[in-house]
């Protein structure tokens, strides 16, 4: 958009009438007929140059969050929680709104050995980023996805899913859903269902290597979401070979895609993994979508508009849209790996996507 500061040249009016400028009796008459004058609110609704944003840069340290989540495991049995989750709520929106950004919901979920989170499906799309523990699994439409650190598991809109845990220690994962948007549209609901029997999975193994896909891809599987589990071992290997292949590339980043279409893995939120080379600093340009950073390996110094914090392992942060982010890998010896989620697919579909 072209911005013009000079209001004289554009013929734009300097200041608009206020609500208080109108007689109370007139305002009452408007209200009685469910009417409102636009001009007192016009500038707030369409601010100059940069949108108003409630989303605040917020950082959740795993070290301090984890004991509270484990405490929830003592205080609330799974039967009383169904999903035992502490929501990472952005204070800018109000903690009670339970949203990280306009479209993103984040939650840390705990499943203890032997527990089950029963089958349901819902309209919001979800993904799980596994943070800690082994032996848990998510069944998605009959496909059993094992949960190990860094694995990404999709449970797209409308697909049955349940979680179980056959291991010995607590398992914790990060839930990323588009609940705030789907709720705002008055389309958020869930349905309970019976346990699903696991069928032989194919996604993760069938599509594990870039450049070659199963020949049946060209006949199309008929599934809207052919790949549901994205093991971290494969994503990590892809990042390392990308970094090796393109030593001059600044952003060593991969996008989680639907391997049959090459498009975003889900419809509303986008998911990515970023590698910072040893000692690397990287500036992420300001773009319209809000974004989430979750440190999978290593430590990253982050600066967002002068607000500085460190992402230690398993820490999570959210950054509002239209905001640049400076990242620096603290290690001079090892790469750092960050999982990212953002609102890009939504912004692109709506035609509001922008890089500044
Ligand atoms: O695991 O199905 O954090 O339905 C919120 C809603 C997790 C889940 C959340 C859910 C789930």
XYZ file of C-alpha atoms and ligand atoms in Angstrom:
367
model
C 0.000 0.000 0.000
C 1.257 3.471 -0.854
C 1.357 5.723 2.200
C 1.105 9.470 1.924
C 1.863 11.535 5.003
C 0.777 14.873 3.576
C -2.903 15.184 4.377
C -3.175 18.472 2.471
C -2.201 16.856 -0.830
C -4.487 13.878 -0.371
C -7.433 15.971 0.705
C -7.699 13.819 3.832
C -9.382 15.389 6.850
C -7.129 16.106 9.808
C -9.372 15.139 12.696
C -12.751 13.506 12.721
C -15.800 14.172 14.884
C -16.034 12.479 18.258
C -18.963 10.636 19.783
C -19.204 13.372 22.454
C -19.758 15.951 19.707
C -23.166 14.435 19.029
C -26.230 15.296 21.152
C -27.007 12.574 23.680
C -30.596 12.350 22.448
C -29.366 11.612 18.903
C -26.930 8.953 20.193
C -29.750 7.347 22.179
C -31.965 7.273 19.089
C -29.194 5.572 17.099
C -28.619 2.973 19.816
C -32.351 2.242 20.062
C -32.301 1.293 16.380
C -29.036 -0.699 16.561
C -27.145 1.955 14.625
C -23.720 3.534 15.230
C -21.891 6.460 13.604
C -18.729 5.355 11.819
C -16.627 8.523 11.961
C -15.717 8.491 15.696
C -14.318 4.965 15.246
C -13.026 5.162 11.692
C -9.354 5.745 12.583
C -9.356 3.004 15.219
C -10.913 0.562 12.780
C -8.530 1.487 9.947
C -5.401 2.876 11.621
C -2.748 4.541 9.471
C 0.007 2.302 8.024
C 0.201 -0.353 10.752
C -2.697 -2.416 12.142
C -3.613 -2.316 15.817
C -2.471 -5.574 17.411
C -3.417 -7.019 20.773
C -0.810 -9.759 20.428
C 2.223 -9.084 22.639
C 5.600 -10.715 22.236
C 5.407 -13.379 24.923
C 7.934 -15.978 26.054
C 7.125 -19.134 28.017
C 10.143 -20.761 29.678
C 9.787 -24.539 29.725
C 11.827 -24.783 32.929
C 9.201 -22.851 34.910
C 6.127 -24.140 33.047
C 7.013 -27.838 33.389
C 6.598 -28.167 37.187
C 3.133 -26.584 36.962
C 2.113 -29.009 34.223
C 3.405 -31.995 36.246
C 1.484 -30.606 39.237
C -1.677 -30.656 37.099
C -0.964 -34.370 36.665
C -1.224 -34.767 40.463
C -4.186 -32.430 40.941
C -6.416 -33.493 38.053
C -6.887 -37.084 36.884
C -7.232 -37.534 33.124
C -10.907 -38.486 33.577
C -11.514 -34.985 34.941
C -9.559 -33.244 32.210
C -9.993 -35.268 28.990
C -7.095 -33.196 27.673
C -4.705 -32.160 30.471
C -3.408 -28.918 29.020
C -1.991 -25.651 30.302
C -2.809 -23.015 27.721
C -0.067 -20.556 26.693
C -2.232 -17.443 26.780
C -1.115 -14.095 25.403
C -1.696 -11.397 28.049
C -2.351 -8.865 25.295
C -5.551 -10.703 24.417
C -6.380 -11.387 28.094
C -5.464 -14.698 29.728
C -9.121 -15.800 29.752
C -9.269 -15.613 25.939
C -6.737 -18.467 25.812
C -5.158 -17.364 22.550
C -1.532 -16.818 21.598
C -2.321 -14.652 18.559
C -5.413 -13.761 16.481
C -5.554 -17.249 14.943
C -3.194 -19.383 17.053
C -3.916 -21.362 20.222
C -0.987 -22.986 22.082
C -1.217 -25.559 24.846
C 1.235 -27.825 26.672
C -0.369 -31.222 27.152
C 0.658 -33.858 29.701
C -0.096 -37.564 29.397
C 1.071 -39.880 32.187
C 2.009 -43.534 31.683
C -1.060 -45.695 31.074
C -3.408 -42.736 30.544
C -5.699 -42.312 27.554
C -7.200 -39.147 26.084
C -10.370 -40.486 24.407
C -11.293 -40.199 20.710
C -12.947 -37.063 19.429
C -12.903 -34.859 16.384
C -13.464 -31.172 15.978
C -13.595 -28.408 13.412
C -10.348 -26.641 14.429
C -7.146 -28.051 12.918
C -4.458 -29.226 15.332
C -0.825 -30.269 15.290
C 1.318 -31.713 18.096
C 5.014 -30.906 18.483
C 6.451 -33.500 20.864
C 8.512 -31.924 23.641
C 9.500 -34.662 26.069
C 9.183 -38.382 26.786
C 8.755 -41.576 24.794
C 6.126 -44.280 24.493
C 3.072 -42.129 23.755
C 1.159 -42.162 20.491
C -1.626 -40.319 18.721
C -4.104 -42.285 16.627
C -5.334 -40.123 13.740
C -8.085 -41.656 11.612
C -6.657 -45.086 12.473
C -3.034 -44.179 11.798
C -0.829 -44.636 14.851
C 1.832 -41.928 15.081
C 4.558 -42.561 17.659
C 5.495 -39.472 19.680
C 9.184 -38.655 20.048
C 10.926 -35.328 20.674
C 10.533 -32.962 17.703
C 7.998 -35.100 15.807
C 5.132 -33.163 14.228
C 1.749 -34.895 14.097
C -1.239 -33.480 12.229
C -4.830 -33.881 13.336
C -6.588 -31.802 10.683
C -10.152 -30.526 10.903
C -12.728 -33.298 11.241
C -10.312 -36.210 11.751
C -10.756 -38.602 14.676
C -7.896 -38.525 17.132
C -7.015 -39.958 20.520
C -3.828 -40.115 22.562
C -2.367 -42.996 24.583
C 0.826 -43.716 26.486
C 2.562 -47.103 26.895
C 5.869 -45.691 28.189
C 7.243 -45.258 31.697
C 7.704 -41.483 32.092
C 5.471 -38.437 31.543
C 5.040 -37.318 27.944
C 4.565 -33.640 27.131
C 3.757 -32.035 23.814
C 2.881 -28.626 22.406
C -0.575 -28.354 20.829
C -0.945 -25.757 18.070
C -4.523 -25.174 16.919
C -6.450 -22.535 14.990
C -9.175 -22.421 17.663
C -9.278 -18.597 18.042
C -10.157 -18.142 14.382
C -12.552 -21.081 14.132
C -14.264 -19.987 17.361
C -14.502 -16.378 16.130
C -16.249 -17.653 12.991
C -18.770 -19.456 15.248
C -17.752 -22.784 13.687
C -15.954 -24.435 16.633
C -17.448 -27.692 17.954
C -16.432 -31.265 18.763
C -17.944 -34.756 18.562
C -17.002 -37.708 20.771
C -16.400 -41.084 19.202
C -15.378 -44.693 19.806
C -11.790 -45.926 20.000
C -10.347 -46.531 16.539
C -8.336 -49.608 15.683
C -4.859 -48.854 14.423
C -4.234 -49.616 10.777
C -0.859 -49.880 9.109
C 0.428 -46.341 8.657
C 2.119 -45.193 5.510
C 2.590 -41.415 5.493
C 5.798 -40.934 7.430
C 7.720 -43.744 5.778
C 6.149 -43.492 2.316
C 7.035 -39.820 1.827
C 10.218 -39.688 3.891
C 12.672 -38.762 1.102
C 12.448 -35.576 -0.922
C 12.588 -35.892 -4.692
C 11.058 -39.354 -4.797
C 7.455 -40.092 -3.934
C 5.426 -43.273 -4.231
C 4.271 -43.796 -7.831
C 0.722 -44.023 -6.529
C 0.978 -40.300 -5.736
C 0.252 -39.724 -9.405
C -2.928 -41.725 -9.079
C -3.648 -39.720 -5.899
C -4.426 -41.507 -2.686
C -7.769 -39.740 -2.401
C -6.824 -38.638 1.092
C -6.940 -34.931 1.801
C -4.080 -35.412 4.256
C -1.867 -38.265 3.023
C 0.878 -37.616 5.581
C 0.087 -37.202 9.270
C 3.383 -37.925 11.095
C 6.532 -35.965 10.316
C 9.348 -37.579 12.342
C 11.963 -35.141 13.613
C 14.807 -37.415 12.476
C 13.753 -36.852 8.829
C 13.149 -33.097 9.207
C 16.478 -32.630 10.996
C 18.316 -34.598 8.300
C 16.637 -32.457 5.612
C 17.821 -29.263 7.323
C 21.383 -30.534 7.699
C 21.610 -31.561 4.040
C 20.048 -28.237 2.937
C 22.656 -26.353 4.987
C 25.452 -28.440 3.491
C 24.166 -28.131 -0.057
C 23.661 -24.362 0.112
C 26.395 -22.911 2.328
C 25.465 -19.353 1.287
C 21.768 -19.636 2.070
C 20.842 -17.430 5.015
C 17.627 -19.039 6.151
C 18.013 -22.806 6.357
C 14.308 -23.471 6.655
C 11.896 -26.171 5.520
C 8.104 -26.044 5.292
C 5.894 -28.921 6.376
C 3.830 -29.691 3.271
C 1.233 -32.093 1.991
C 3.563 -34.300 -0.096
C 0.935 -34.932 -2.781
C 0.158 -31.279 -3.469
C 3.296 -29.492 -2.263
C 0.998 -27.062 -0.458
C 0.844 -26.197 3.231
C 0.288 -29.226 5.474
C -2.882 -27.621 6.894
C -5.292 -24.956 5.641
C -5.067 -22.158 8.190
C -1.718 -22.308 10.008
C 1.699 -22.969 8.468
C 4.481 -25.072 10.040
C 8.230 -24.823 9.493
C 11.561 -25.940 10.907
C 14.513 -23.561 10.937
C 18.178 -24.339 11.478
C 20.629 -21.713 12.676
C 24.190 -22.589 11.786
C 26.777 -22.425 14.593
C 27.114 -18.752 15.602
C 24.615 -17.635 12.949
C 22.534 -14.469 13.296
C 19.371 -14.251 11.211
C 16.818 -11.486 10.772
C 13.273 -12.570 9.953
C 11.663 -9.698 8.040
C 8.428 -8.162 9.308
C 5.448 -9.939 7.739
C 1.726 -9.662 8.360
C 1.196 -13.019 10.166
C 1.889 -13.601 13.843
C 4.329 -16.429 14.484
C 5.346 -18.954 17.106
C 8.904 -20.101 17.851
C 9.642 -23.305 19.763
C 13.239 -24.306 20.442
C 13.794 -27.973 19.579
C 17.570 -28.092 20.075
C 20.150 -25.567 21.256
C 19.703 -22.021 22.536
C 18.756 -18.887 20.613
C 18.992 -15.219 21.590
C 15.887 -13.443 20.337
C 15.281 -9.717 19.898
C 11.858 -8.421 18.938
C 11.597 -4.624 18.738
C 14.163 -4.228 21.525
C 12.563 -6.887 23.737
C 15.286 -9.491 24.265
C 15.007 -12.990 25.655
C 16.669 -16.368 25.233
C 14.893 -19.394 23.851
C 16.335 -22.299 25.799
C 15.517 -25.861 24.867
C 11.725 -26.482 24.794
C 10.922 -22.777 25.325
C 8.115 -21.269 23.278
C 7.422 -17.679 22.194
C 4.899 -15.810 20.098
C 5.549 -12.634 18.095
C 2.832 -10.362 16.649
C 2.489 -9.731 12.934
C 4.209 -6.831 11.134
C 7.234 -7.315 13.421
C 10.814 -8.267 12.513
C 12.639 -10.860 14.630
C 16.395 -11.102 15.220
C 17.740 -14.551 16.057
C 21.227 -15.599 17.114
C 22.452 -19.105 17.778
C 24.278 -18.967 21.121
C 26.563 -21.840 20.186
C 29.631 -21.395 17.997
C 29.914 -25.176 17.666
C 26.459 -26.697 17.217
C 23.467 -25.839 15.046
C 20.234 -24.719 16.728
C 16.822 -25.975 15.602
C 13.538 -24.091 15.920
C 9.993 -25.218 15.116
C 7.796 -22.405 13.826
C 4.075 -21.980 13.306
C 2.419 -18.966 11.682
C -0.750 -17.615 10.114
C 0.655 -17.410 6.548
C -1.745 -19.862 4.826
C -4.676 -17.931 6.270
C -3.257 -14.533 5.277
C -2.461 -15.741 1.750
C -5.954 -17.171 1.279
C -7.511 -13.932 2.521
C -5.238 -11.791 0.326
C -3.799 -9.812 3.273
C -0.328 -11.429 3.313
C 2.457 -8.835 3.303
C 6.198 -8.584 3.811
C 7.462 -5.183 4.933
O -5.539 -33.115 22.095
O -7.420 -33.135 21.041
O -4.808 -28.440 23.496
O -9.056 -31.161 21.463
C -7.076 -28.480 22.847
C -8.154 -29.177 22.336
C -5.719 -30.425 22.643
C -6.567 -32.548 21.728
C -5.875 -29.105 22.989
C -8.006 -30.494 21.967
C -6.777 -31.128 22.112
